[in-house]
Structures are given as C-alpha cells and as structure tokens.
Amino acid sequence: MPVPDAPVTGVPSEPSDPAASTPVRPSRLDPAIAARLRRSADGLVAAVVRAHDSGEVLMVAWMDDEALHRTLTTGRATYWSRSRREYWVKGATSGHHQYVRSVALDCDGDALLVSVDQVGAACHTGHRTCFYTELPVTRTDA
C-alpha cells in the first residue's frame, strides 16, 4: 500500500543545531506531539519496535517528525533511513509489513515504543527479529 505524500509545512532547522528543538525536515506532525520530542542533532528519535502480541523486541529504527506523523496517520510503520536519506515504509519492498497497534513516547521524549503486528521477518536478514545474536555475559562478582 503506497503512502501518499501530501505537502509538508514548517521550516527546517540546521542539522548542526545542538538543541534539535525543531525538526530537520518539514513535517505535518501535530505540534503538541512535536513539542514533546527530544531529537538527536540530526532530528531523529529512536524507535524500538516490538511485536504487539508477544512483546518481543523486533528491531530498532529511526523516526523524524514526518515519519512519526506518517506512522500515526497511516497505521503503517514508517522510518527515516539514515543511509539512504529517505522515508521507508516497512514492508514496501520486502512484503514484511508492520501494522501499528500503538506508539508510546518515553518519559524523556527521546525514544518511541512502537507495537506492531509483524507480517514476516522484521530483520532484513530474514530473521524474525534483528536481535538473534546472543553475546556471552561474563560476570565477576566482587
């Protein structure tokens, strides 16, 4: 399902703005929500994505204000690709869609928890989750 691109409004800020109090890219996000976000210097907020039914963490991605707006208004998880410098709707090319059930903002305003119904693999490697590599934990008790 393509995501319509309606005109966006707003004035982009400079990416070097340390406060990152306004979005780097223009957005249609509700100003009341935008005011609660604490963005990185490049205008992004981390999005932790989990399976709605099990709570399993599937992946971590990045959203700017417009990606969050598109996610909230379409019900399809939309992210900002830092490498491609463009928006991507999860599943648009892979068929592994994420249908959004809820989005929560953390207490600091710098991370989002996105609960989704995941269709297919969440990871680009074909794994259900991006967190499939266990690392050894070595404890030394003092």
PDB file of C-alpha atoms in Angstrom:
ATOM      1  CA  MET A   1       0.000   0.000   0.000  1.00  0.00           C
ATOM      2  CA  PRO A   2       1.697   3.245  -1.073  1.00  0.00           C
ATOM      3  CA  VAL A   3       1.848   6.076   1.419  1.00  0.00           C
ATOM      4  CA  PRO A   4       0.552   9.322  -0.059  1.00  0.00           C
ATOM      5  CA  ASP A   5       2.940  12.233   0.138  1.00  0.00           C
ATOM      6  CA  ALA A   6       0.916  15.337   0.889  1.00  0.00           C
ATOM      7  CA  PRO A   7       2.668  18.687   1.069  1.00  0.00           C
ATOM      8  CA  VAL A   8       4.531  19.310   4.289  1.00  0.00           C
ATOM      9  CA  THR A   9       4.833  22.548   6.158  1.00  0.00           C
ATOM     10  CA  GLY A  10       7.372  24.001   8.528  1.00  0.00           C
ATOM     11  CA  VAL A  11      10.817  25.471   8.370  1.00  0.00           C
ATOM     12  CA  PRO A  12      13.726  23.054   8.544  1.00  0.00           C
ATOM     13  CA  SER A  13      16.362  23.772  11.160  1.00  0.00           C
ATOM     14  CA  GLU A  14      20.073  23.418  10.637  1.00  0.00           C
ATOM     15  CA  PRO A  15      21.306  19.832  11.220  1.00  0.00           C
ATOM     16  CA  SER A  16      24.120  21.223  13.368  1.00  0.00           C
ATOM     17  CA  ASP A  17      21.623  22.718  15.852  1.00  0.00           C
ATOM     18  CA  PRO A  18      22.687  21.086  19.145  1.00  0.00           C
ATOM     19  CA  ALA A  19      19.295  21.572  20.768  1.00  0.00           C
ATOM     20  CA  ALA A  20      17.465  19.907  17.878  1.00  0.00           C
ATOM     21  CA  SER A  21      14.327  21.538  19.198  1.00  0.00           C
ATOM     22  CA  THR A  22      12.726  21.728  15.774  1.00  0.00           C
ATOM     23  CA  PRO A  23      12.667  19.137  13.019  1.00  0.00           C
ATOM     24  CA  VAL A  24      15.471  18.983  10.454  1.00  0.00           C
ATOM     25  CA  ARG A  25      12.924  18.188   7.712  1.00  0.00           C
ATOM     26  CA  PRO A  26       9.485  19.797   7.377  1.00  0.00           C
ATOM     27  CA  SER A  27       6.613  17.826   8.876  1.00  0.00           C
ATOM     28  CA  ARG A  28       2.860  17.595   9.304  1.00  0.00           C
ATOM     29  CA  LEU A  29       3.200  16.154  12.833  1.00  0.00           C
ATOM     30  CA  ASP A  30       0.791  17.588  15.409  1.00  0.00           C
ATOM     31  CA  PRO A  31       2.712  20.479  17.060  1.00  0.00           C
ATOM     32  CA  ALA A  32       1.662  19.263  20.535  1.00  0.00           C
ATOM     33  CA  ILE A  33       3.378  15.925  19.880  1.00  0.00           C
ATOM     34  CA  ALA A  34       6.378  17.555  18.195  1.00  0.00           C
ATOM     35  CA  ALA A  35       6.910  19.773  21.242  1.00  0.00           C
ATOM     36  CA  ARG A  36       7.366  16.681  23.437  1.00  0.00           C
ATOM     37  CA  LEU A  37      10.135  15.137  21.311  1.00  0.00           C
ATOM     38  CA  ARG A  38      13.814  15.383  22.218  1.00  0.00           C
ATOM     39  CA  ARG A  39      15.610  14.740  18.953  1.00  0.00           C
ATOM     40  CA  SER A  40      19.213  13.920  18.168  1.00  0.00           C
ATOM     41  CA  ALA A  41      21.302  16.586  16.433  1.00  0.00           C
ATOM     42  CA  ASP A  42      20.109  15.222  13.083  1.00  0.00           C
ATOM     43  CA  GLY A  43      16.439  15.488  14.091  1.00  0.00           C
ATOM     44  CA  LEU A  44      15.816  11.819  14.871  1.00  0.00           C
ATOM     45  CA  VAL A  45      14.233   9.808  17.671  1.00  0.00           C
ATOM     46  CA  ALA A  46      14.974   6.111  18.256  1.00  0.00           C
ATOM     47  CA  ALA A  47      12.020   3.809  17.624  1.00  0.00           C
ATOM     48  CA  VAL A  48      12.087   0.481  19.462  1.00  0.00           C
ATOM     49  CA  VAL A  49       9.730  -1.873  17.643  1.00  0.00           C
ATOM     50  CA  ARG A  50       8.084  -4.823  19.382  1.00  0.00           C
ATOM     51  CA  ALA A  51       5.547  -7.472  18.471  1.00  0.00           C
ATOM     52  CA  HIS A  52       2.169  -6.447  19.865  1.00  0.00           C
ATOM     53  CA  ASP A  53       1.128  -9.989  20.792  1.00  0.00           C
ATOM     54  CA  SER A  54       4.308 -11.232  22.494  1.00  0.00           C
ATOM     55  CA  GLY A  55       6.215  -8.086  23.437  1.00  0.00           C
ATOM     56  CA  GLU A  56       9.289  -9.480  21.632  1.00  0.00           C
ATOM     57  CA  VAL A  57      11.676  -6.715  20.530  1.00  0.00           C
ATOM     58  CA  LEU A  58      11.923  -6.926  16.759  1.00  0.00           C
ATOM     59  CA  MET A  59      14.139  -4.050  15.702  1.00  0.00           C
ATOM     60  CA  VAL A  60      15.319  -0.505  16.328  1.00  0.00           C
ATOM     61  CA  ALA A  61      14.948   2.178  13.684  1.00  0.00           C
ATOM     62  CA  TRP A  62      14.855   5.965  13.470  1.00  0.00           C
ATOM     63  CA  MET A  63      11.981   8.399  13.009  1.00  0.00           C
ATOM     64  CA  ASP A  64      11.897  12.090  12.411  1.00  0.00           C
ATOM     65  CA  ASP A  65       8.735  14.133  12.920  1.00  0.00           C
ATOM     66  CA  GLU A  66       7.330  13.351   9.472  1.00  0.00           C
ATOM     67  CA  ALA A  67       7.999   9.597   9.798  1.00  0.00           C
ATOM     68  CA  LEU A  68       6.151   9.660  13.118  1.00  0.00           C
ATOM     69  CA  HIS A  69       3.300  11.625  11.529  1.00  0.00           C
ATOM     70  CA  ARG A  70       3.016   9.089   8.691  1.00  0.00           C
ATOM     71  CA  THR A  71       3.138   6.187  11.159  1.00  0.00           C
ATOM     72  CA  LEU A  72       0.401   7.673  13.337  1.00  0.00           C
ATOM     73  CA  THR A  73      -1.878   8.606  10.449  1.00  0.00           C
ATOM     74  CA  THR A  74      -1.489   5.568   8.161  1.00  0.00           C
ATOM     75  CA  GLY A  75      -1.058   2.763  10.694  1.00  0.00           C
ATOM     76  CA  ARG A  76       1.991   1.588   8.737  1.00  0.00           C
ATOM     77  CA  ALA A  77       5.436   1.787  10.337  1.00  0.00           C
ATOM     78  CA  THR A  78       7.411   4.469   8.508  1.00  0.00           C
ATOM     79  CA  TYR A  79      11.050   5.265   9.275  1.00  0.00           C
ATOM     80  CA  TRP A  80      13.814   7.614   8.194  1.00  0.00           C
ATOM     81  CA  SER A  81      16.714   5.811   6.540  1.00  0.00           C
ATOM     82  CA  ARG A  82      19.938   7.455   7.650  1.00  0.00           C
ATOM     83  CA  SER A  83      21.949   5.755   4.909  1.00  0.00           C
ATOM     84  CA  ARG A  84      19.540   6.454   2.021  1.00  0.00           C
ATOM     85  CA  ARG A  85      18.307   9.739   3.489  1.00  0.00           C
ATOM     86  CA  GLU A  86      14.690   8.942   2.643  1.00  0.00           C
ATOM     87  CA  TYR A  87      11.498   7.629   4.221  1.00  0.00           C
ATOM     88  CA  TRP A  88      10.724   3.930   4.041  1.00  0.00           C
ATOM     89  CA  VAL A  89       7.563   2.077   4.892  1.00  0.00           C
ATOM     90  CA  LYS A  90       8.445  -1.259   6.451  1.00  0.00           C
ATOM     91  CA  GLY A  91       7.436  -3.982   4.018  1.00  0.00           C
ATOM     92  CA  ALA A  92       7.048  -1.782   0.935  1.00  0.00           C
ATOM     93  CA  THR A  93       9.710  -3.773  -0.916  1.00  0.00           C
ATOM     94  CA  SER A  94      10.104  -6.919   1.219  1.00  0.00           C
ATOM     95  CA  GLY A  95       6.435  -7.634   1.879  1.00  0.00           C
ATOM     96  CA  HIS A  96       7.275  -7.927   5.601  1.00  0.00           C
ATOM     97  CA  HIS A  97       4.823  -5.293   6.766  1.00  0.00           C
ATOM     98  CA  GLN A  98       4.395  -3.750  10.187  1.00  0.00           C
ATOM     99  CA  TYR A  99       0.845  -2.747  11.083  1.00  0.00           C
ATOM    100  CA  VAL A 100       0.977  -0.334  14.005  1.00  0.00           C
ATOM    101  CA  ARG A 101      -1.160  -1.090  17.061  1.00  0.00           C
ATOM    102  CA  SER A 102       0.225   1.608  19.378  1.00  0.00           C
ATOM    103  CA  VAL A 103       3.013   4.156  19.781  1.00  0.00           C
ATOM    104  CA  ALA A 104       4.274   5.361  23.161  1.00  0.00           C
ATOM    105  CA  LEU A 105       6.751   8.127  23.962  1.00  0.00           C
ATOM    106  CA  ASP A 106       9.223   7.524  26.779  1.00  0.00           C
ATOM    107  CA  CYS A 107       9.492   9.805  29.807  1.00  0.00           C
ATOM    108  CA  ASP A 108      12.423  11.788  28.350  1.00  0.00           C
ATOM    109  CA  GLY A 109      10.825  12.222  24.935  1.00  0.00           C
ATOM    110  CA  ASP A 110      13.853  10.751  23.177  1.00  0.00           C
ATOM    111  CA  ALA A 111      12.584   7.263  22.292  1.00  0.00           C
ATOM    112  CA  LEU A 112       9.416   5.710  20.928  1.00  0.00           C
ATOM    113  CA  LEU A 113       7.989   2.256  21.598  1.00  0.00           C
ATOM    114  CA  VAL A 114       6.113   1.047  18.534  1.00  0.00           C
ATOM    115  CA  SER A 115       3.920  -2.047  18.970  1.00  0.00           C
ATOM    116  CA  VAL A 116       3.148  -3.769  15.680  1.00  0.00           C
ATOM    117  CA  ASP A 117       1.538  -6.765  14.087  1.00  0.00           C
ATOM    118  CA  GLN A 118       4.548  -8.090  12.178  1.00  0.00           C
ATOM    119  CA  VAL A 119       3.989  -9.908   8.887  1.00  0.00           C
ATOM    120  CA  GLY A 120       7.036 -11.991   8.013  1.00  0.00           C
ATOM    121  CA  ALA A 121      10.547 -11.220   9.190  1.00  0.00           C
ATOM    122  CA  ALA A 122      11.350  -7.902  10.844  1.00  0.00           C
ATOM    123  CA  CYS A 123      15.076  -8.140  10.074  1.00  0.00           C
ATOM    124  CA  HIS A 124      16.481  -7.541   6.605  1.00  0.00           C
ATOM    125  CA  THR A 125      18.491 -10.774   7.047  1.00  0.00           C
ATOM    126  CA  GLY A 126      15.267 -12.779   7.087  1.00  0.00           C
ATOM    127  CA  HIS A 127      15.218 -13.398  10.853  1.00  0.00           C
ATOM    128  CA  ARG A 128      12.031 -12.661  12.783  1.00  0.00           C
ATOM    129  CA  THR A 129      13.938 -10.189  14.977  1.00  0.00           C
ATOM    130  CA  CYS A 130      17.134  -8.220  14.466  1.00  0.00           C
ATOM    131  CA  PHE A 131      18.262  -9.420  17.911  1.00  0.00           C
ATOM    132  CA  TYR A 132      19.155 -13.022  17.066  1.00  0.00           C
ATOM    133  CA  THR A 133      22.858 -12.933  18.030  1.00  0.00           C
ATOM    134  CA  GLU A 134      23.396 -13.744  21.704  1.00  0.00           C
ATOM    135  CA  LEU A 135      26.588 -12.387  23.235  1.00  0.00           C
ATOM    136  CA  PRO A 136      28.332 -14.091  26.153  1.00  0.00           C
ATOM    137  CA  VAL A 137      27.910 -12.402  29.513  1.00  0.00           C
ATOM    138  CA  THR A 138      30.780 -12.947  31.910  1.00  0.00           C
ATOM    139  CA  ARG A 139      30.168 -11.863  35.465  1.00  0.00           C
ATOM    140  CA  THR A 140      32.821 -11.417  38.035  1.00  0.00           C
ATOM    141  CA  ASP A 141      31.380 -10.969  41.491  1.00  0.00           C
ATOM    142  CA  ALA A 142      33.365  -8.612  43.691  1.00  0.00           C
TER     143      ALA A 142
END
